Amino acid sequence: MLKKILSISGKPGLFRLISNGKNMLIVESLATGKRMPAYAHDKVVSLGDISIYTNDGDMPLPEVLEKLKEVANGDKIDIKAIGNDAAVREYFKKVLPDFDEDRVYTTDIRKLLSWYNDLIAANVTEFKDNEIAEDQAAEAAEAADEAQTDKK
C-alpha cells in the first residue's frame, strides 16, 4: 500500500499514485482528492522506500508506522499537545526505542507523525500486510500475462 503513497518535495501532504504519463506522474492528494501532475524535476519519494535509522541498521517505514499505530491505538496523534522537541523525541522512543538519536532529527519525527495522521485521515490503516498481498497479486498477474503471451 505504501509503495503507491508518495511525498513530493515542495508540496504539502501525501499523494496517491494514479498513473504514469510521459515525463510525469498523475497523483491525487490524500487530503483533498485533487489530481495533479508531478513532473520529472519534482523530488518524488515513495513511502515504501523510506526507512528510519536505528542503532542496529535501518527499519523500513511501514514497520515504524505499524509500531506507531500500536502506541497511538490506531488514533490520530495531536503533535502540538506532545510539546517541545525533547517531548517529541521521548514520545518517539516509545515507538522505536533504538532509533539513532544522532541521525534522526526532530523535524524528521514530526514529519513522520504528520504523515501518520494524514494516512489515518485517509483511512489507510494497513501499512505492511497489504503490501505483501499486493506484490503477490502483481506477480500473479504478470505470470498470467506471460502465460497468455506464450499461448499465442
CSV table of N, CA and C in Angstrom, one decimal, residues 80-143:
chain,number,residue,atom,x,y,z
A,80,LYS,N,0.9,18.9,18.5
A,80,LYS,CA,1.1,20.1,19.3
A,80,LYS,C,1.0,19.8,20.7
A,81,ALA,N,0.1,18.8,21.1
A,81,ALA,CA,-0.1,18.5,22.5
A,81,ALA,C,1.1,17.8,23.1
A,82,ILE,N,1.9,17.1,22.3
A,82,ILE,CA,3.1,16.5,22.8
A,82,ILE,C,4.1,17.5,23.4
A,83,GLY,N,4.2,18.6,22.7
A,83,GLY,CA,5.0,19.7,23.3
A,83,GLY,C,6.3,19.9,22.5
A,84,ASN,N,7.4,20.3,23.2
A,84,ASN,CA,8.6,20.7,22.6
A,84,ASN,C,9.4,19.6,22.0
A,85,ASP,N,10.6,19.9,21.4
A,85,ASP,CA,11.4,18.9,20.7
A,85,ASP,C,11.8,17.7,21.6
A,86,ALA,N,12.1,18.0,22.8
A,86,ALA,CA,12.5,16.9,23.8
A,86,ALA,C,11.4,16.0,24.0
A,87,ALA,N,10.2,16.5,24.1
A,87,ALA,CA,9.0,15.7,24.4
A,87,ALA,C,8.6,14.8,23.1
A,88,VAL,N,8.8,15.4,22.0
A,88,VAL,CA,8.6,14.6,20.7
A,88,VAL,C,9.6,13.5,20.6
A,89,ARG,N,10.8,13.7,21.0
A,89,ARG,CA,11.8,12.6,20.9
A,89,ARG,C,11.5,11.6,22.0
A,90,GLU,N,11.0,12.0,23.1
A,90,GLU,CA,10.6,11.0,24.2
A,90,GLU,C,9.4,10.2,23.7
A,91,TYR,N,8.5,10.8,23.1
A,91,TYR,CA,7.3,10.1,22.5
A,91,TYR,C,7.8,9.1,21.5
A,92,PHE,N,8.7,9.5,20.6
A,92,PHE,CA,9.2,8.6,19.6
A,92,PHE,C,10.0,7.4,20.1
A,93,LYS,N,10.6,7.6,21.3
A,93,LYS,CA,11.3,6.5,22.0
A,93,LYS,C,10.3,5.4,22.4
A,94,LYS,N,9.1,5.8,22.7
A,94,LYS,CA,8.1,4.7,23.0
A,94,LYS,C,7.8,3.9,21.8
A,95,VAL,N,7.8,4.5,20.6
A,95,VAL,CA,7.6,3.8,19.3
A,95,VAL,C,8.8,3.0,18.9
A,96,LEU,N,9.9,3.6,18.9
A,96,LEU,CA,11.1,3.0,18.4
A,96,LEU,C,12.3,3.3,19.3
A,97,PRO,N,12.4,2.5,20.4
A,97,PRO,CA,13.4,2.8,21.4
A,97,PRO,C,14.8,2.8,21.0
A,98,ASP,N,15.2,2.1,19.9
A,98,ASP,CA,16.6,2.1,19.5
A,98,ASP,C,16.8,2.9,18.2
A,99,PHE,N,16.0,4.0,18.0
A,99,PHE,CA,16.3,4.9,16.9
A,99,PHE,C,17.6,5.6,17.1
A,100,ASP,N,18.3,5.9,16.0
A,100,ASP,CA,19.6,6.6,16.1
A,100,ASP,C,19.4,8.0,16.4
A,101,GLU,N,19.7,8.4,17.6
A,101,GLU,CA,19.3,9.8,18.1
A,101,GLU,C,20.2,10.9,17.4
A,102,ASP,N,21.4,10.4,16.9
A,102,ASP,CA,22.3,11.4,16.2
A,102,ASP,C,21.8,11.6,14.8
A,103,ARG,N,21.3,10.7,14.1
A,103,ARG,CA,20.9,10.8,12.7
A,103,ARG,C,19.5,11.0,12.4
A,104,VAL,N,18.6,10.8,13.4
A,104,VAL,CA,17.2,11.1,13.2
A,104,VAL,C,16.9,12.4,13.9
A,105,TYR,N,16.5,13.4,13.1
A,105,TYR,CA,16.3,14.7,13.6
A,105,TYR,C,14.8,14.9,14.1
A,106,THR,N,14.6,15.8,14.9
A,106,THR,CA,13.2,16.1,15.5
A,106,THR,C,12.3,16.4,14.3
A,107,THR,N,12.8,17.2,13.3
A,107,THR,CA,11.9,17.5,12.2
A,107,THR,C,11.5,16.3,11.4
A,108,ASP,N,12.4,15.3,11.4
A,108,ASP,CA,12.0,14.0,10.7
A,108,ASP,C,10.9,13.3,11.5
A,109,ILE,N,11.0,13.3,12.8
A,109,ILE,CA,10.0,12.7,13.6
A,109,ILE,C,8.6,13.4,13.5
A,110,ARG,N,8.7,14.7,13.5
A,110,ARG,CA,7.4,15.5,13.3
A,110,ARG,C,6.8,15.2,12.0
A,111,LYS,N,7.6,15.1,10.9
A,111,LYS,CA,7.1,14.8,9.6
A,111,LYS,C,6.5,13.4,9.6
A,112,LEU,N,7.2,12.4,10.2
A,112,LEU,CA,6.6,11.1,10.3
A,112,LEU,C,5.3,11.1,11.0
A,113,LEU,N,5.2,11.8,12.1
A,113,LEU,CA,3.9,11.8,12.9
A,113,LEU,C,2.8,12.5,12.0
A,114,SER,N,3.2,13.5,11.3
A,114,SER,CA,2.3,14.2,10.4
A,114,SER,C,1.8,13.3,9.3
A,115,TRP,N,2.7,12.5,8.7
A,115,TRP,CA,2.4,11.5,7.6
A,115,TRP,C,1.4,10.5,8.2
A,116,TYR,N,1.7,10.0,9.4
A,116,TYR,CA,0.8,9.0,10.1
A,116,TYR,C,-0.6,9.6,10.2
A,117,ASN,N,-0.7,10.8,10.6
A,117,ASN,CA,-2.0,11.4,10.8
A,117,ASN,C,-2.7,11.6,9.4
A,118,ASP,N,-2.0,11.9,8.4
A,118,ASP,CA,-2.5,12.0,7.0
A,118,ASP,C,-3.1,10.7,6.5
A,119,LEU,N,-2.3,9.6,6.8
A,119,LEU,CA,-2.7,8.3,6.4
A,119,LEU,C,-3.9,7.8,7.1
A,120,ILE,N,-4.0,8.1,8.4
A,120,ILE,CA,-5.2,7.7,9.2
A,120,ILE,C,-6.4,8.4,8.7
A,121,ALA,N,-6.2,9.7,8.5
A,121,ALA,CA,-7.3,10.6,8.0
A,121,ALA,C,-7.9,10.1,6.6
A,122,ALA,N,-7.0,9.5,5.8
A,122,ALA,CA,-7.4,9.0,4.5
A,122,ALA,C,-7.8,7.5,4.6
A,123,ASN,N,-8.0,7.0,5.8
A,123,ASN,CA,-8.4,5.6,6.0
A,123,ASN,C,-7.4,4.6,5.5
A,124,VAL,N,-6.1,4.9,5.5
A,124,VAL,CA,-5.0,4.0,5.2
A,124,VAL,C,-4.5,3.5,6.5
A,125,THR,N,-4.9,2.3,6.9
A,125,THR,CA,-4.6,1.9,8.3
A,125,THR,C,-3.7,0.6,8.3
A,126,GLU,N,-3.6,0.0,7.1
A,126,GLU,CA,-2.7,-1.2,7.0
A,126,GLU,C,-1.5,-0.7,6.3
A,127,PHE,N,-0.3,-0.8,7.0
A,127,PHE,CA,0.9,-0.3,6.4
A,127,PHE,C,1.8,-1.4,5.8
A,128,LYS,N,1.7,-2.6,6.3
A,128,LYS,CA,2.6,-3.7,5.9
A,128,LYS,C,2.0,-4.8,5.2
A,129,ASP,N,0.9,-5.4,5.8
A,129,ASP,CA,0.4,-6.6,5.4
A,129,ASP,C,-0.2,-6.6,4.0
A,130,ASN,N,-0.9,-5.5,3.6
A,130,ASN,CA,-1.5,-5.5,2.3
A,130,ASN,C,-0.4,-5.4,1.2
A,131,GLU,N,0.7,-4.8,1.6
A,131,GLU,CA,1.8,-4.6,0.6
A,131,GLU,C,2.3,-5.9,0.1
A,132,ILE,N,2.4,-6.9,1.0
A,132,ILE,CA,2.8,-8.3,0.5
A,132,ILE,C,1.8,-8.9,-0.4
A,133,ALA,N,0.5,-8.7,0.0
A,133,ALA,CA,-0.6,-9.3,-0.8
A,133,ALA,C,-0.6,-8.6,-2.2
A,134,GLU,N,-0.4,-7.3,-2.2
A,134,GLU,CA,-0.4,-6.6,-3.5
A,134,GLU,C,0.8,-7.0,-4.4
A,135,ASP,N,2.0,-7.2,-3.8
A,135,ASP,CA,3.1,-7.7,-4.5
A,135,ASP,C,2.8,-9.1,-5.1
A,136,GLN,N,2.2,-10.0,-4.3
A,136,GLN,CA,1.9,-11.3,-4.8
A,136,GLN,C,0.9,-11.3,-5.9
A,137,ALA,N,-0.1,-10.4,-5.7
A,137,ALA,CA,-1.1,-10.3,-6.8
A,137,ALA,C,-0.5,-9.7,-8.1
A,138,ALA,N,0.4,-8.8,-8.0
A,138,ALA,CA,1.0,-8.2,-9.1
A,138,ALA,C,1.9,-9.3,-9.8
A,139,GLU,N,2.6,-10.1,-9.0
A,139,GLU,CA,3.4,-11.2,-9.6
A,139,GLU,C,2.5,-12.2,-10.3
A,140,ALA,N,1.4,-12.5,-9.7
A,140,ALA,CA,0.4,-13.5,-10.3
A,140,ALA,C,-0.1,-13.0,-11.6
A,141,ALA,N,-0.4,-11.7,-11.6
A,141,ALA,CA,-1.0,-11.1,-12.8
A,141,ALA,C,0.1,-11.1,-13.9
A,142,GLU,N,1.3,-10.8,-13.6
A,142,GLU,CA,2.4,-10.8,-14.6
A,142,GLU,C,2.6,-12.3,-15.1
A,143,ALA,N,2.5,-13.2,-14.2
A,143,ALA,CA,2.7,-14.6,-14.7
A,143,ALA,C,1.5,-15.0,-15.6
